[in-house]
Amino acid sequence: MEKERILSPVKKIGTAIKLPHSKTTAETETVRFNPKKVSIPMSMNIGAPCTPCVEVGSKVFVGTKIAFSDAFVSAPIHSSVSGTVTAITSRDITGNKIDYIEIESDMQNEPDPNLKPFEVKTKEDLISAAKECGLVGLGGAGFPTHIKLNPPKETKLDTLVVNAAECEPFLTADYRECMEKYNDVLEGIYLIKDILELEQVVICVESNKPKAIKKLFEMASDKRDKYDKVKLMRLPSSYPQGAEKVLIYSATGRVLPLGKLPGDIGCLVMNVTSIGTLYRFIKSGMPLTHKRVTVDGDAVLTPKNLLIPIGTEISEILDTLEIAETYEKILTGGPMMGTCVVDKSAVVEKRTNGILVLNPQKPITATPCIRCGRCARNCPLGLTPAKVEAANRVGNSDAYAELNVNLCMECGSCSYVCPAKRPLTQIMRVAKAELRRKK
């Protein structure tokens, strides 16, 4: 189409930081991983935990529903392997006690014979499909997708923002979705646009992914887009471009107020892998049971993208890889917003998009704040982390609300740029937790 062009951001955040990309697995095709057992947690998303609906000794298949909740903010859970339920236990791996369903795999990976395509003709069908799929935001937050698709009646969705930015170093799982599951993403985008009668779709990708840009431009140029409602936007390769608030601002110029959801300002933000997963469920009936995970880091000698059954223990994954014996740290997620793994029996969850194994780093010693203002200048939301830290130091928790700490998305930019190496992001987390406790 002659009129088709790649858009530039409508608005740009005042600041962003440049990070080394380290996308060593970008052109590494995804390999399926088959664990001997899985331990599937009953809480993998924002909202209520699920209750098991199977018993010890139950035979399950890939895609069998094994847990659900009647709560509005929830998402059902399905078996990621075929085999036998061996235990239902409570474990405390991440600081919270969570129930787990343990399943011993028969290594056959048999799909549930009751699975069938999910017919979608209306908005209500699409919402039901997202819920039955067990779909949550796969970019990291884990917000149930069916709620995103069903905002309050007084608001109307008009824009789909497709998040293909993947701005954190190392991670290439979403990039591989674009390259390997192109048709699923394509069909999913147009299905959502048509069912929800959206006015526009903006596919956002960073400029450091030229092959993905080419693929995504083909989606925007598809012949069914008669009125040119689907556009591709090339974003600067800077951090944190993929954050929801930043993405909405770049794609539409709209500001997401504190305490509001994207639907409140007419936006539906979906990660490319979420879109592909939803379409695959509609097409085949297979719910969310596996995650593509980038396994990388300077201690990993054979970096890979793996398609891993949800509930697979990290220890079993690492045992199959070549890893430097001197490694010091394991993270789930990226190096900026990832979580440190303190117990290798932790498992791959719906939200897991990366496992990083890192060699020892030089010890970091924090020195007194020099009042340089870099943390404030580099905060994408205009916050002042140094002031929050000062309030925390003297126990002035009343100042947290005035300093808008709840706006913080914990991107890590302030800690990254601080020349004094102050633990600013950690302090912001503490301040947010204290506000929640007070409420």
Coordinates of C-alpha atoms in Angstrom, one line a residue:
M1 CA 0.0 0.0 0.0
E2 CA 1.5 3.3 -1.1
K3 CA -0.1 5.2 1.8
E4 CA 1.4 2.9 4.4
R5 CA 4.3 4.4 6.4
I6 CA 6.1 3.7 9.6
L7 CA 5.1 6.2 12.4
S8 CA 7.3 8.0 14.8
P9 CA 6.2 8.4 18.4
V10 CA 3.4 10.8 18.9
K11 CA 5.0 12.0 22.2
K12 CA 8.4 11.3 23.7
I13 CA 9.2 10.9 27.3
G14 CA 11.6 13.6 28.6
T15 CA 14.4 11.2 29.3
A16 CA 15.4 7.6 28.7
I17 CA 18.6 5.6 29.2
K18 CA 20.7 3.7 26.8
L19 CA 21.5 0.1 27.8
P20 CA 23.6 -2.5 26.1
H21 CA 21.2 -4.7 24.1
S22 CA 23.0 -8.0 24.6
K23 CA 20.4 -9.8 22.4
T24 CA 22.6 -12.8 21.7
T25 CA 19.7 -15.1 21.2
A26 CA 17.8 -12.9 18.7
E27 CA 18.3 -15.3 15.8
T28 CA 18.2 -18.5 17.9
E29 CA 15.1 -20.5 17.1
T30 CA 13.0 -21.7 20.0
V31 CA 13.6 -25.3 21.3
R32 CA 11.0 -27.2 23.2
F33 CA 11.9 -28.3 26.7
N34 CA 10.5 -31.5 28.2
P35 CA 10.7 -31.7 32.0
K36 CA 10.3 -34.8 34.1
K37 CA 7.8 -33.1 36.4
V38 CA 6.2 -29.7 37.0
S39 CA 5.1 -27.9 40.1
I40 CA 2.4 -25.4 39.0
P41 CA 1.7 -22.5 41.5
M42 CA -1.9 -21.5 42.2
S43 CA -1.0 -17.8 42.0
M44 CA 0.7 -16.5 38.8
N45 CA -1.2 -13.3 38.2
I46 CA -2.5 -10.1 39.8
G47 CA -5.6 -11.1 41.7
A48 CA -7.0 -14.1 43.6
P49 CA -5.2 -17.4 43.7
C50 CA -6.8 -20.5 42.2
T51 CA -8.2 -23.5 44.0
P52 CA -7.2 -27.0 42.7
C53 CA -10.0 -28.9 40.9
V54 CA -8.0 -32.2 40.6
E55 CA -6.9 -34.7 43.2
V56 CA -3.7 -36.6 43.9
G57 CA -3.7 -39.6 41.5
S58 CA -5.7 -37.7 38.8
K59 CA -4.6 -38.3 35.2
V60 CA -4.2 -35.1 33.3
F61 CA -3.2 -34.0 29.8
V62 CA -1.7 -30.9 28.3
G63 CA -4.4 -28.3 28.5
T64 CA -6.5 -30.0 31.2
K65 CA -7.9 -27.4 33.6
I66 CA -6.5 -28.1 37.1
A67 CA -7.4 -25.0 39.1
F68 CA -9.7 -22.0 39.0
S69 CA -11.3 -19.2 41.0
D70 CA -14.7 -17.6 41.0
A71 CA -13.1 -14.2 41.8
F72 CA -13.5 -11.6 39.1
V73 CA -9.7 -10.8 39.0
S74 CA -8.4 -14.3 38.3
A75 CA -7.3 -16.7 35.6
P76 CA -7.7 -20.5 35.4
I77 CA -4.7 -22.7 35.4
H78 CA -4.1 -25.7 33.1
S79 CA -1.7 -28.6 33.1
S80 CA 1.4 -28.1 31.0
V81 CA 2.3 -31.8 30.7
S82 CA 0.4 -35.1 30.4
G83 CA 0.9 -37.4 33.4
T84 CA -0.3 -37.9 37.0
V85 CA -0.9 -35.5 39.8
T86 CA 1.5 -36.7 42.6
A87 CA 0.9 -34.0 45.3
I88 CA -0.8 -30.8 46.2
T89 CA 1.4 -28.9 48.6
S90 CA 2.2 -25.5 50.0
R91 CA 5.6 -24.0 49.5
D92 CA 7.3 -20.8 50.4
I93 CA 9.8 -20.0 47.7
T94 CA 9.4 -16.3 47.1
G95 CA 8.5 -15.1 50.5
N96 CA 4.8 -16.0 50.1
K97 CA 3.2 -19.3 51.0
I98 CA 1.5 -20.6 47.8
D99 CA -0.2 -23.9 46.9
Y100 CA 1.4 -26.0 44.1
I101 CA 0.1 -28.9 42.1
E102 CA 2.9 -31.4 41.3
I103 CA 2.5 -33.5 38.2
E104 CA 4.9 -36.3 37.1
S105 CA 5.2 -36.2 33.3
D106 CA 4.7 -39.3 31.2
M107 CA 6.9 -37.6 28.6
Q108 CA 4.1 -38.1 26.0
N109 CA 2.8 -34.5 25.9
E110 CA -0.7 -35.7 25.0
P111 CA -3.2 -32.9 24.5
D112 CA -6.5 -33.0 26.4
P113 CA -8.9 -34.9 24.0
N114 CA -11.7 -32.4 25.0
L115 CA -9.9 -29.4 23.6
K116 CA -11.6 -27.8 20.6
P117 CA -11.5 -24.5 18.8
F118 CA -13.3 -21.6 20.6
E119 CA -15.8 -19.8 18.4
V120 CA -15.5 -16.0 18.6
K121 CA -18.1 -13.8 17.0
T122 CA -18.9 -11.2 19.6
K123 CA -17.0 -9.1 22.2
E124 CA -18.4 -11.4 24.9
D125 CA -17.0 -14.5 23.1
L126 CA -13.6 -12.8 23.0
I127 CA -13.7 -12.0 26.7
S128 CA -14.7 -15.6 27.5
A129 CA -11.9 -16.9 25.2
A130 CA -9.3 -14.9 27.1
K131 CA -10.5 -16.1 30.4
E132 CA -10.8 -19.8 29.4
C133 CA -7.3 -19.6 27.9
G134 CA -6.0 -18.6 31.4
L135 CA -4.3 -15.6 29.6
V136 CA -2.6 -12.9 31.6
G137 CA -0.3 -10.1 30.5
L138 CA 2.8 -12.0 29.3
G139 CA 5.1 -9.0 29.3
G140 CA 5.7 -9.3 33.1
A141 CA 2.8 -7.7 35.0
G142 CA 0.4 -10.7 34.8
F143 CA -2.9 -8.8 34.7
P144 CA -5.8 -11.1 33.6
T145 CA -6.5 -10.3 29.9
H146 CA -10.2 -10.8 30.0
I147 CA -10.5 -7.8 32.4
K148 CA -8.5 -5.7 29.9
L149 CA -10.9 -6.6 27.2
N150 CA -13.9 -5.6 29.3
P151 CA -13.5 -2.1 30.7
P152 CA -16.3 -0.3 32.6
K153 CA -19.3 0.5 30.5
E154 CA -18.8 4.3 30.7
T155 CA -15.5 3.9 28.8
K156 CA -14.9 2.8 25.3
L157 CA -11.8 1.1 23.9
D158 CA -10.7 2.9 20.7
T159 CA -7.0 1.9 20.4
L160 CA -5.0 -1.3 20.5
V161 CA -1.4 -0.7 21.4
V162 CA 0.7 -3.8 20.5
N163 CA 3.8 -4.1 22.7
A164 CA 6.7 -5.6 20.7
A165 CA 9.3 -3.2 22.2
E166 CA 11.1 -5.8 24.5
C167 CA 13.4 -3.1 25.8
E168 CA 15.3 -5.0 28.5
P169 CA 18.8 -6.4 27.6
F170 CA 19.1 -10.1 26.8
L171 CA 15.4 -10.9 26.4
T172 CA 14.3 -12.0 22.9
A173 CA 11.2 -14.1 23.6
D174 CA 8.8 -11.6 22.1
Y175 CA 11.1 -11.0 19.1
R176 CA 11.0 -14.7 18.4
E177 CA 7.2 -14.7 18.6
C178 CA 7.2 -12.1 15.8
M179 CA 9.6 -14.2 13.7
E180 CA 8.3 -17.7 14.4
K181 CA 4.5 -17.2 15.0
Y182 CA 4.0 -14.3 12.6
N183 CA 0.6 -15.6 11.3
D184 CA -0.8 -16.1 14.8
V185 CA 0.1 -12.5 15.8
L186 CA -1.2 -11.2 12.4
E187 CA -4.6 -13.0 12.7
G188 CA -4.9 -12.1 16.4
I189 CA -4.4 -8.4 15.8
Y190 CA -7.1 -8.2 13.1
L191 CA -9.5 -10.4 15.0
I192 CA -9.3 -8.2 18.1
K193 CA -9.6 -5.0 16.0
D194 CA -12.7 -6.3 14.2
I195 CA -14.4 -7.8 17.2
L196 CA -13.9 -4.7 19.4
E197 CA -14.5 -2.3 16.5
L198 CA -11.3 -0.4 17.3
E199 CA -10.5 2.9 15.6
Q200 CA -6.8 2.3 15.4
V201 CA -4.1 -0.3 16.1
V202 CA -0.5 0.9 16.8
I203 CA 2.2 -1.8 16.7
C204 CA 5.2 -0.6 18.7
V205 CA 8.7 -1.9 18.2
E206 CA 12.1 -0.6 19.0
S207 CA 14.4 0.4 16.1
N208 CA 17.0 -2.2 17.1
K209 CA 14.9 -5.0 15.6
P210 CA 15.0 -4.5 11.8
K211 CA 13.8 -8.1 11.0
A212 CA 10.9 -7.7 13.3
I213 CA 10.1 -4.3 11.9
K214 CA 9.8 -5.8 8.4
K215 CA 7.5 -8.6 9.6
L216 CA 5.3 -6.2 11.6
F217 CA 5.2 -3.7 8.7
E218 CA 3.7 -6.5 6.6
M219 CA 0.9 -6.8 9.3
A220 CA 0.2 -3.1 9.1
S221 CA 0.1 -3.4 5.3
D222 CA -2.3 -6.3 5.2
K223 CA -4.8 -6.1 2.4
R224 CA -7.8 -6.4 4.8
D225 CA -6.8 -3.1 6.4
K226 CA -8.8 -1.1 3.9
Y227 CA -9.0 2.1 5.9
D228 CA -5.4 2.1 7.1
K229 CA -6.3 1.6 10.8
V230 CA -3.3 -0.6 11.6
K231 CA 0.0 1.3 11.8
L232 CA 3.6 0.4 12.8
M233 CA 5.5 2.7 15.1
R234 CA 9.2 2.6 15.3
L235 CA 10.4 3.6 18.8
P236 CA 13.9 4.7 19.9
S237 CA 16.1 1.9 21.3
S238 CA 16.1 3.2 24.8
Y239 CA 14.8 2.1 28.2
P240 CA 12.1 1.8 29.4
Q241 CA 10.2 2.1 26.1
G242 CA 8.2 -1.1 26.7
A243 CA 6.7 0.1 30.0
E244 CA 2.9 0.4 29.7
K245 CA 2.6 4.1 30.7
V246 CA 5.5 5.0 28.4
L247 CA 4.1 3.0 25.5
I248 CA 0.7 4.6 25.7
Y249 CA 2.3 8.0 25.8
S250 CA 4.5 7.3 22.8
A251 CA 1.7 5.7 20.8
T252 CA -1.2 8.0 21.5
G253 CA 0.1 11.0 23.5
R254 CA -2.3 10.1 26.3
V255 CA -1.3 10.2 29.9
L256 CA -2.4 7.3 32.2
P257 CA -3.4 8.9 35.5
L258 CA -2.4 7.4 38.9
G259 CA -4.8 4.6 39.9
K260 CA -6.3 4.2 36.4
L261 CA -6.2 1.3 33.9
P262 CA -5.4 1.8 30.2
G263 CA -9.0 1.0 29.4
D264 CA -10.1 4.2 31.3
I265 CA -8.4 6.3 28.6
G266 CA -9.6 4.1 25.7
C267 CA -6.4 2.0 25.3
L268 CA -6.0 -1.8 25.2
V269 CA -2.3 -2.7 25.6
M270 CA -1.3 -6.2 24.7
N271 CA 2.0 -7.9 24.4
V272 CA 2.7 -9.6 21.0
T273 CA 3.0 -13.0 22.7
S274 CA -0.3 -12.5 24.5
I275 CA -2.0 -11.8 21.1
G276 CA -0.4 -14.9 19.5
T277 CA -1.4 -17.1 22.5
L278 CA -5.0 -15.9 22.4
Y279 CA -5.3 -16.6 18.7
R280 CA -3.8 -20.0 19.1
F281 CA -6.4 -20.8 21.8
I282 CA -9.2 -19.6 19.6
K283 CA -7.9 -21.7 16.7
S284 CA -7.1 -24.9 18.6
G285 CA -8.6 -24.7 22.1
M286 CA -5.1 -25.1 23.6
P287 CA -4.9 -22.8 26.6
L288 CA -1.8 -21.1 28.0
T289 CA 0.4 -24.0 29.2
H290 CA 4.0 -23.1 28.0
K291 CA 6.2 -20.0 27.9
R292 CA 8.9 -19.1 25.6
V293 CA 11.8 -18.1 27.9
T294 CA 15.2 -16.6 27.0
V295 CA 17.9 -18.3 29.0
D296 CA 21.0 -16.1 28.9
G297 CA 23.5 -14.1 30.9
D298 CA 27.3 -13.9 31.0
A299 CA 27.6 -17.2 32.9
V300 CA 25.5 -19.2 30.2
L301 CA 27.8 -20.7 27.6
T302 CA 25.0 -21.9 25.4
P303 CA 22.2 -19.2 25.5
K304 CA 18.9 -20.4 24.2
N305 CA 15.2 -19.6 23.7
L306 CA 13.2 -22.5 25.2
L307 CA 9.5 -23.3 25.1
I308 CA 9.1 -24.4 28.6
P309 CA 6.0 -26.0 30.3
I310 CA 4.7 -23.7 33.1
G311 CA 5.8 -25.2 36.4
T312 CA 9.2 -26.4 35.3
E313 CA 11.8 -26.0 38.1
I314 CA 14.7 -23.7 37.2
S315 CA 17.1 -26.3 38.5
E316 CA 16.0 -28.8 35.9
I317 CA 16.5 -26.2 33.1
L318 CA 19.9 -25.2 34.3
D319 CA 21.0 -28.8 34.6
T320 CA 20.7 -29.2 30.8
L321 CA 22.8 -26.1 29.9
E322 CA 26.5 -25.3 29.9
I323 CA 26.9 -22.8 32.7
A324 CA 30.1 -21.4 34.3
E325 CA 30.7 -23.0 37.7
T326 CA 31.5 -19.6 39.1
Y327 CA 28.1 -18.1 38.6
E328 CA 26.8 -16.0 41.4
K329 CA 23.2 -14.9 40.7
I330 CA 20.1 -16.1 38.9
L331 CA 17.4 -13.7 37.8
T332 CA 13.9 -14.3 36.4
G333 CA 13.1 -11.6 33.9
G334 CA 15.5 -9.0 32.6
P335 CA 18.5 -7.4 34.4
M336 CA 16.6 -4.1 35.1
M337 CA 13.3 -5.4 36.5
G338 CA 14.0 -9.0 37.1
T339 CA 13.7 -10.9 40.4
C340 CA 16.6 -12.6 42.1
V341 CA 16.1 -16.4 42.5
V342 CA 17.1 -17.5 46.0
D343 CA 15.9 -21.1 45.6
K344 CA 16.5 -23.0 42.4
S345 CA 13.3 -25.0 43.0
A346 CA 11.5 -21.8 41.9
V347 CA 9.5 -22.5 38.7
V348 CA 8.7 -20.9 35.3
E349 CA 5.4 -19.1 35.6
K350 CA 3.0 -17.5 33.1
R351 CA 4.9 -14.2 33.6
T352 CA 8.4 -15.6 33.2
N353 CA 10.1 -14.3 30.0
G354 CA 13.7 -14.8 30.9
I355 CA 16.2 -16.6 33.1
L356 CA 19.5 -14.9 33.5
V357 CA 22.6 -16.5 35.1
L358 CA 25.2 -14.0 36.0
N359 CA 28.9 -14.2 37.0
P360 CA 30.2 -12.4 40.1
Q361 CA 30.3 -8.7 39.8
K362 CA 32.5 -6.2 41.5
P363 CA 31.1 -5.3 45.0
I364 CA 29.1 -2.1 44.9
T365 CA 29.5 0.3 47.8
A366 CA 26.9 3.0 48.2
T367 CA 28.3 6.4 49.0
P368 CA 26.4 9.6 50.2
C369 CA 24.0 11.3 47.8
I370 CA 25.8 14.1 46.0
R371 CA 22.5 15.8 45.0
C372 CA 23.3 15.6 41.3
G373 CA 19.6 15.1 40.3
R374 CA 20.3 12.3 37.8
C375 CA 17.7 10.1 39.3
A376 CA 15.0 12.7 38.8
R377 CA 16.2 13.7 35.3
N378 CA 16.2 10.0 34.2
C379 CA 12.9 9.0 35.7
P380 CA 10.4 8.4 32.9
L381 CA 7.5 9.5 35.1
G382 CA 9.2 12.6 36.6
L383 CA 9.6 11.3 40.1
T384 CA 12.3 12.3 42.6
P385 CA 13.7 9.1 44.1
A386 CA 16.4 10.9 46.1
K387 CA 13.6 12.8 48.0
V388 CA 11.8 9.5 48.7
E389 CA 15.0 8.0 50.0
A390 CA 15.6 11.0 52.2
A391 CA 12.1 10.6 53.6
N392 CA 12.6 6.9 54.2
R393 CA 15.9 7.6 56.0
V394 CA 14.2 9.8 58.6
G395 CA 11.1 7.7 58.8
N396 CA 8.8 10.3 57.2
S397 CA 6.4 7.9 55.5
D398 CA 3.7 10.7 55.3
A399 CA 5.8 12.2 52.5
Y400 CA 5.4 9.2 50.2
A401 CA 2.0 10.1 49.0
E402 CA 3.0 13.7 48.3
L403 CA 6.0 12.4 46.3
N404 CA 3.7 10.2 44.2
V405 CA 5.6 7.0 44.9
N406 CA 2.7 4.9 43.7
L407 CA 3.4 6.1 40.2
C408 CA 6.8 4.4 40.3
M409 CA 6.9 1.4 37.9
E410 CA 10.2 0.1 39.4
C411 CA 12.0 0.2 36.1
G412 CA 15.4 0.6 37.8
S413 CA 16.5 3.6 35.9
C414 CA 17.2 5.7 39.0
S415 CA 19.5 3.0 40.5
Y416 CA 21.2 2.5 37.2
V417 CA 22.2 6.2 36.7
C418 CA 23.0 7.0 40.3
P419 CA 26.8 7.8 40.6
A420 CA 26.6 7.1 44.4
K421 CA 25.1 3.7 43.7
R422 CA 22.2 4.3 46.1
P423 CA 19.6 1.5 46.2
L424 CA 16.9 3.9 45.0
T425 CA 14.6 1.4 43.3
Q426 CA 14.6 -0.8 46.4
I427 CA 13.7 2.2 48.5
M428 CA 10.8 3.1 46.1
R429 CA 9.5 -0.5 46.5
V430 CA 9.7 -0.2 50.3
A431 CA 7.8 3.2 50.1
K432 CA 5.1 1.7 47.9
A433 CA 4.7 -1.2 50.3
E434 CA 4.4 1.1 53.3
L435 CA 1.7 3.1 51.5
R436 CA -0.3 -0.1 50.8
R437 CA 0.1 -1.1 54.5
K438 CA -1.3 2.2 55.7
K439 CA -4.3 1.9 53.4

